[in-house]
Amino acid sequence: MASIATTAMAVIYLWLESQAGVPLSDWALVVLVVINAFVVYVFGLHISRDLAEMLLHLPRPDFVASHLSLQDRVNRIIAHPPAVLAGLVYGGALGLGAYTIAPHQTNETLRIAFGLFICAGSSMIGFGFWAVYRYWRGFLRVLPTVPLDILNLSQEPVPAFLRFNSRVVLLCAFVGSMAILGLALADYKSTPPIIIFSICTFLTVGATYAVPTIPLSNRLNRLRSEELDKIERQISLHIAALTDPDVSTEGLKKLHELREAQSIVSGIKTLPPGGQISVSATAFVTALSFLPAGIQYIQQMMAVPVQ
């Protein structure tokens, strides 16, 4: 619904601009906002499968009432009723900000139409933010009790989590990049609302990656430390036994195996968890997605008019 409303408001706004006889200098921003609204909508339709797969490996009641069916649990995250209010609040805030920076300050009709258009397009994103919050909340609650094996991080639920989180980060990176690029192409001046929005966009993408991943990494790091402590205790016992003149070759072999195990456990990466390339690639693609828009926008903000 929000994506359809966004398209309708985009058409109305561009039509009003054409009727007013003003330059359509912000057409690129309008197109990119519409694209963002549809991308978020389509993403929400397709991400439910990955979310369901992850929930299968996180069955505790803390994560969205496990007594419900799997589909109901997915809906409680993606389509939670307060998401509508969150979307309207977020969309309203950005719509108000858009009203203040509207390109046609002398035309009140165009200012209002621009604000309503941004409100419609941002509401879908606000809806998505609430779903991400619900996902964070459930995952962080259940994380301390999820069984994890530091020696086998290819075992679920870690891969399912990484797949899901990578897609969420990539979506946020894409949406944020398109929004900042739209502002840059529209050639808006660096007013406080635009600067605040740009900073918040960067922080949001970073948080989408860090909020669930760092707690998981910290827990894996503790598990690795516990495993190393066990190995080191056994190594100490075997080293103490070396003073015995009757120590067997088997004892030396066991000590060598413990040293190898210590080296293997020490080399396990916990950030990103297990050294999974999917998460590393996500961070890399995130940085690249912001690079063009970021460079162009920074150049615009720092440009000094030639006298």
Tab-separated table of C-alpha atoms in Angstrom:
chain	number	residue	atom	x	y	z
A	1	MET	CA	0.000	0.000	0.000
A	2	ALA	CA	2.757	2.441	0.955
A	3	SER	CA	4.651	1.729	-2.286
A	4	ILE	CA	1.512	2.464	-4.328
A	5	ALA	CA	0.894	5.650	-2.338
A	6	THR	CA	4.503	6.675	-2.939
A	7	THR	CA	4.128	6.214	-6.688
A	8	ALA	CA	0.873	8.168	-6.710
A	9	MET	CA	2.391	11.036	-4.728
A	10	ALA	CA	5.434	11.044	-7.020
A	11	VAL	CA	3.222	11.436	-10.090
A	12	ILE	CA	1.180	14.173	-8.419
A	13	TYR	CA	4.271	16.066	-7.282
A	14	LEU	CA	5.977	15.938	-10.694
A	15	TRP	CA	2.710	16.969	-12.369
A	16	LEU	CA	2.376	19.941	-10.018
A	17	GLU	CA	5.960	20.945	-10.804
A	18	SER	CA	5.275	20.805	-14.528
A	19	GLN	CA	2.075	22.825	-14.114
A	20	ALA	CA	3.906	25.454	-12.075
A	21	GLY	CA	6.480	25.818	-14.834
A	22	VAL	CA	9.464	25.216	-12.520
A	23	PRO	CA	12.559	23.134	-13.356
A	24	LEU	CA	12.243	19.426	-12.513
A	25	SER	CA	15.634	19.519	-10.785
A	26	ASP	CA	14.709	16.864	-8.227
A	27	TRP	CA	13.286	14.231	-10.585
A	28	ALA	CA	16.179	11.844	-9.805
A	29	LEU	CA	15.391	12.018	-6.080
A	30	VAL	CA	11.727	11.320	-6.793
A	31	VAL	CA	12.576	8.261	-8.891
A	32	LEU	CA	15.033	6.899	-6.319
A	33	VAL	CA	12.561	7.316	-3.449
A	34	VAL	CA	9.955	5.350	-5.417
A	35	ILE	CA	12.529	2.634	-6.176
A	36	ASN	CA	13.451	2.443	-2.484
A	37	ALA	CA	9.811	2.014	-1.456
A	38	PHE	CA	9.317	-0.868	-3.895
A	39	VAL	CA	12.646	-2.505	-2.961
A	40	VAL	CA	11.717	-2.506	0.727
A	41	TYR	CA	8.271	-3.927	-0.074
A	42	VAL	CA	9.633	-6.728	-2.285
A	43	PHE	CA	12.384	-7.475	0.231
A	44	GLY	CA	9.788	-7.878	2.985
A	45	LEU	CA	7.914	-10.411	0.853
A	46	HIS	CA	10.991	-12.537	0.150
A	47	ILE	CA	12.941	-12.306	3.420
A	48	SER	CA	10.319	-14.273	5.348
A	49	ARG	CA	11.811	-17.581	4.125
A	50	ASP	CA	15.266	-16.729	5.499
A	51	LEU	CA	13.722	-15.520	8.737
A	52	ALA	CA	11.709	-18.725	9.094
A	53	GLU	CA	14.856	-20.785	8.540
A	54	MET	CA	16.654	-18.869	11.261
A	55	LEU	CA	13.737	-19.192	13.692
A	56	LEU	CA	13.805	-22.966	13.252
A	57	HIS	CA	17.194	-22.926	14.951
A	58	LEU	CA	16.156	-20.431	17.631
A	59	PRO	CA	13.129	-22.178	19.137
A	60	ARG	CA	13.011	-20.639	22.598
A	61	PRO	CA	9.830	-18.798	23.668
A	62	ASP	CA	11.859	-15.591	24.142
A	63	PHE	CA	12.076	-15.238	20.369
A	64	VAL	CA	8.524	-14.310	19.406
A	65	ALA	CA	6.431	-16.906	21.253
A	66	SER	CA	7.464	-20.352	20.071
A	67	HIS	CA	3.984	-21.772	20.844
A	68	LEU	CA	2.784	-20.020	17.686
A	69	SER	CA	3.133	-21.532	14.245
A	70	LEU	CA	6.291	-20.714	12.318
A	71	GLN	CA	4.424	-18.408	9.923
A	72	ASP	CA	2.785	-16.571	12.835
A	73	ARG	CA	6.194	-16.075	14.428
A	74	VAL	CA	7.524	-14.642	11.174
A	75	ASN	CA	4.518	-12.338	10.945
A	76	ARG	CA	5.050	-11.155	14.520
A	77	ILE	CA	8.422	-9.796	13.392
A	78	ILE	CA	7.810	-8.594	9.839
A	79	ALA	CA	4.156	-7.540	10.163
A	80	HIS	CA	3.896	-6.584	13.822
A	81	PRO	CA	0.906	-4.163	14.225
A	82	PRO	CA	2.937	-1.313	15.848
A	83	ALA	CA	5.021	-1.263	12.648
A	84	VAL	CA	2.281	0.789	11.020
A	85	LEU	CA	2.614	3.462	13.705
A	86	ALA	CA	6.411	3.325	13.471
A	87	GLY	CA	6.195	3.792	9.721
A	88	LEU	CA	3.864	6.774	10.049
A	89	VAL	CA	6.050	8.418	12.705
A	90	TYR	CA	9.229	7.922	10.685
A	91	GLY	CA	7.559	8.993	7.460
A	92	GLY	CA	6.003	12.016	9.153
A	93	ALA	CA	9.347	13.127	10.583
A	94	LEU	CA	11.100	12.877	7.228
A	95	GLY	CA	8.128	14.448	5.461
A	96	LEU	CA	8.335	17.435	7.799
A	97	GLY	CA	12.062	17.695	7.161
A	98	ALA	CA	11.445	17.487	3.419
A	99	TYR	CA	8.897	20.290	3.685
A	100	THR	CA	11.575	22.552	5.174
A	101	ILE	CA	14.121	21.840	2.421
A	102	ALA	CA	11.684	21.624	-0.495
A	103	PRO	CA	13.335	23.034	-3.640
A	104	HIS	CA	10.495	25.454	-4.384
A	105	GLN	CA	10.297	27.495	-1.193
A	106	THR	CA	8.034	30.159	-2.693
A	107	ASN	CA	5.362	27.679	-3.790
A	108	GLU	CA	3.471	26.359	-0.756
A	109	THR	CA	1.560	23.779	-2.794
A	110	LEU	CA	4.760	22.219	-4.088
A	111	ARG	CA	6.295	22.257	-0.606
A	112	ILE	CA	3.326	20.385	0.849
A	113	ALA	CA	3.238	17.918	-2.065
A	114	PHE	CA	6.956	17.261	-1.680
A	115	GLY	CA	6.592	16.678	2.055
A	116	LEU	CA	3.679	14.281	1.555
A	117	PHE	CA	5.600	12.404	-1.135
A	118	ILE	CA	8.636	11.920	1.116
A	119	CYS	CA	6.314	10.928	3.969
A	120	ALA	CA	4.699	8.220	1.828
A	121	GLY	CA	8.040	6.894	0.593
A	122	SER	CA	9.629	6.919	4.047
A	123	SER	CA	6.707	5.202	5.774
A	124	MET	CA	7.603	1.895	4.125
A	125	ILE	CA	11.183	2.283	5.338
A	126	GLY	CA	9.967	3.112	8.846
A	127	PHE	CA	7.848	-0.041	8.709
A	128	GLY	CA	11.020	-1.981	7.853
A	129	PHE	CA	12.950	-0.367	10.698
A	130	TRP	CA	10.371	-1.654	13.172
A	131	ALA	CA	10.748	-5.176	11.764
A	132	VAL	CA	14.533	-4.901	12.162
A	133	TYR	CA	14.053	-3.723	15.748
A	134	ARG	CA	11.820	-6.722	16.478
A	135	TYR	CA	14.439	-9.013	14.980
A	136	TRP	CA	17.198	-7.421	17.079
A	137	ARG	CA	15.101	-7.643	20.239
A	138	GLY	CA	14.268	-11.327	19.811
A	139	PHE	CA	17.731	-12.363	18.698
A	140	LEU	CA	19.539	-10.605	21.561
A	141	ARG	CA	17.144	-12.157	24.073
A	142	VAL	CA	17.669	-15.697	22.869
A	143	LEU	CA	21.372	-15.485	21.991
A	144	PRO	CA	22.735	-16.344	25.497
A	145	THR	CA	20.881	-19.681	25.474
A	146	VAL	CA	21.453	-20.813	21.880
A	147	PRO	CA	23.756	-23.880	21.790
A	148	LEU	CA	26.930	-22.994	19.871
A	149	ASP	CA	29.968	-25.105	19.072
A	150	ILE	CA	33.122	-23.021	18.724
A	151	LEU	CA	34.801	-25.890	16.872
A	152	ASN	CA	32.019	-26.174	14.303
A	153	LEU	CA	30.726	-22.757	13.320
A	154	SER	CA	29.428	-24.132	10.026
A	155	GLN	CA	26.697	-25.790	12.085
A	156	GLU	CA	23.369	-23.982	12.439
A	157	PRO	CA	22.259	-21.502	13.681
A	158	VAL	CA	25.327	-19.375	12.851
A	159	PRO	CA	25.111	-19.775	9.032
A	160	ALA	CA	21.356	-19.078	9.039
A	161	PHE	CA	21.911	-15.948	11.089
A	162	LEU	CA	24.718	-14.747	8.817
A	163	ARG	CA	22.649	-15.267	5.689
A	164	PHE	CA	19.716	-13.358	7.120
A	165	ASN	CA	21.777	-10.529	8.576
A	166	SER	CA	23.763	-10.096	5.372
A	167	ARG	CA	20.572	-9.529	3.413
A	168	VAL	CA	19.293	-7.004	5.957
A	169	VAL	CA	22.566	-5.058	5.885
A	170	LEU	CA	22.655	-5.056	2.093
A	171	LEU	CA	19.088	-3.747	1.973
A	172	CYS	CA	19.901	-0.922	4.396
A	173	ALA	CA	23.047	-0.108	2.439
A	174	PHE	CA	21.132	0.028	-0.837
A	175	VAL	CA	18.288	2.144	0.539
A	176	GLY	CA	20.683	4.525	2.302
A	177	SER	CA	22.903	4.852	-0.750
A	178	MET	CA	19.965	5.628	-3.027
A	179	ALA	CA	18.618	8.220	-0.591
A	180	ILE	CA	21.937	10.063	-0.278
A	181	LEU	CA	22.553	9.815	-4.018
A	182	GLY	CA	19.100	11.283	-4.645
A	183	LEU	CA	19.890	14.238	-2.390
A	184	ALA	CA	23.199	14.770	-4.163
A	185	LEU	CA	21.652	14.611	-7.650
A	186	ALA	CA	18.900	16.992	-6.584
A	187	ASP	CA	21.653	19.499	-5.785
A	188	TYR	CA	20.239	20.488	-2.408
A	189	LYS	CA	22.281	22.747	-0.204
A	190	SER	CA	23.822	21.240	2.921
A	191	THR	CA	21.087	22.312	5.322
A	192	PRO	CA	20.998	20.851	8.871
A	193	PRO	CA	18.142	18.385	8.090
A	194	ILE	CA	20.106	16.920	5.165
A	195	ILE	CA	23.312	16.678	7.187
A	196	ILE	CA	21.486	14.999	10.090
A	197	PHE	CA	19.718	12.598	7.728
A	198	SER	CA	23.011	11.630	6.039
A	199	ILE	CA	24.757	10.993	9.361
A	200	CYS	CA	21.812	8.957	10.667
A	201	THR	CA	21.785	6.902	7.462
A	202	PHE	CA	25.438	5.946	7.870
A	203	LEU	CA	24.892	5.111	11.546
A	204	THR	CA	21.806	3.018	10.762
A	205	VAL	CA	23.649	0.836	8.241
A	206	GLY	CA	26.498	0.368	10.695
A	207	ALA	CA	24.093	-0.536	13.500
A	208	THR	CA	22.279	-3.055	11.293
A	209	TYR	CA	25.554	-4.928	10.956
A	210	ALA	CA	26.919	-4.399	14.460
A	211	VAL	CA	23.932	-4.715	16.833
A	212	PRO	CA	23.342	-8.461	16.247
A	213	THR	CA	26.815	-9.455	15.017
A	214	ILE	CA	28.986	-8.054	17.806
A	215	PRO	CA	27.047	-9.774	20.658
A	216	LEU	CA	27.291	-13.051	18.736
A	217	SER	CA	30.998	-12.458	18.215
A	218	ASN	CA	31.468	-11.699	21.920
A	219	ARG	CA	29.771	-14.929	22.920
A	220	LEU	CA	31.872	-16.941	20.481
A	221	ASN	CA	34.950	-15.212	21.845
A	222	ARG	CA	34.027	-16.319	25.374
A	223	LEU	CA	33.455	-19.880	24.159
A	224	ARG	CA	36.845	-19.832	22.452
A	225	SER	CA	38.490	-18.595	25.666
A	226	GLU	CA	36.805	-21.361	27.656
A	227	GLU	CA	37.968	-23.997	25.167
A	228	LEU	CA	41.514	-22.629	25.226
A	229	ASP	CA	41.479	-22.677	29.015
A	230	LYS	CA	40.573	-26.384	28.991
A	231	ILE	CA	43.336	-27.170	26.523
A	232	GLU	CA	45.908	-25.138	28.418
A	233	ARG	CA	45.063	-26.967	31.653
A	234	GLN	CA	45.690	-30.289	29.940
A	235	ILE	CA	48.929	-28.980	28.450
A	236	SER	CA	50.089	-27.909	31.913
A	237	LEU	CA	49.382	-31.386	33.266
A	238	HIS	CA	51.341	-33.044	30.440
A	239	ILE	CA	54.275	-30.652	30.819
A	240	ALA	CA	54.407	-31.430	34.537
A	241	ALA	CA	54.483	-35.142	33.649
A	242	LEU	CA	57.565	-34.607	31.463
A	243	THR	CA	59.706	-34.447	34.610
A	244	ASP	CA	58.919	-38.103	35.140
A	245	PRO	CA	61.825	-40.135	33.691
A	246	ASP	CA	59.388	-42.865	32.760
A	247	VAL	CA	57.258	-40.581	30.542
A	248	SER	CA	56.160	-42.485	27.485
A	249	THR	CA	56.331	-41.539	23.821
A	250	GLU	CA	52.559	-41.599	23.895
A	251	GLY	CA	52.607	-38.743	26.411
A	252	LEU	CA	54.800	-36.629	24.130
A	253	LYS	CA	52.491	-37.360	21.215
A	254	LYS	CA	49.486	-36.274	23.273
A	255	LEU	CA	51.254	-33.044	24.205
A	256	HIS	CA	51.937	-32.362	20.526
A	257	GLU	CA	48.266	-32.949	19.693
A	258	LEU	CA	47.204	-30.555	22.423
A	259	ARG	CA	49.548	-27.905	21.037
A	260	GLU	CA	47.998	-28.348	17.591
A	261	ALA	CA	44.496	-28.106	19.051
A	262	GLN	CA	45.507	-24.928	20.876
A	263	SER	CA	46.744	-23.424	17.622
A	264	ILE	CA	43.544	-24.359	15.779
A	265	VAL	CA	41.236	-22.920	18.457
A	266	SER	CA	43.322	-19.740	18.728
A	267	GLY	CA	42.969	-19.223	14.981
A	268	ILE	CA	39.175	-19.358	14.975
A	269	LYS	CA	37.815	-15.949	13.983
A	270	THR	CA	34.948	-14.563	16.014
A	271	LEU	CA	34.525	-11.234	14.193
A	272	PRO	CA	33.066	-11.887	11.757
A	273	PRO	CA	31.822	-15.119	13.361
A	274	GLY	CA	33.856	-18.000	12.042
A	275	GLY	CA	35.446	-15.685	9.495
A	276	GLN	CA	32.373	-16.172	7.310
A	277	ILE	CA	32.989	-14.435	4.000
A	278	SER	CA	29.308	-13.573	3.609
A	279	VAL	CA	29.468	-11.099	6.472
A	280	SER	CA	32.835	-9.715	5.411
A	281	ALA	CA	31.515	-9.274	1.887
A	282	THR	CA	28.459	-7.528	3.287
A	283	ALA	CA	30.604	-4.977	5.092
A	284	PHE	CA	32.706	-4.460	1.956
A	285	VAL	CA	29.711	-4.033	-0.331
A	286	THR	CA	28.148	-1.695	2.204
A	287	ALA	CA	31.184	0.566	2.076
A	288	LEU	CA	31.255	0.490	-1.722
A	289	SER	CA	27.550	1.250	-2.001
A	290	PHE	CA	27.985	4.457	-0.051
A	291	LEU	CA	31.214	5.513	-1.741
A	292	PRO	CA	29.908	7.185	-4.936
A	293	ALA	CA	27.051	8.996	-3.243
A	294	GLY	CA	29.217	9.909	-0.281
A	295	ILE	CA	32.018	11.357	-2.403
A	296	GLN	CA	29.626	13.350	-4.551
A	297	TYR	CA	27.731	14.661	-1.562
A	298	ILE	CA	30.892	15.637	0.332
A	299	GLN	CA	32.203	17.443	-2.729
A	300	GLN	CA	28.939	19.344	-2.957
A	301	MET	CA	29.073	20.320	0.723
A	302	MET	CA	32.695	21.494	0.457
A	303	ALA	CA	32.372	23.253	-2.881
A	304	VAL	CA	33.239	26.947	-2.784
A	305	PRO	CA	31.562	29.161	-5.407
A	306	VAL	CA	33.994	30.751	-7.854
A	307	GLN	CA	33.985	34.537	-7.520
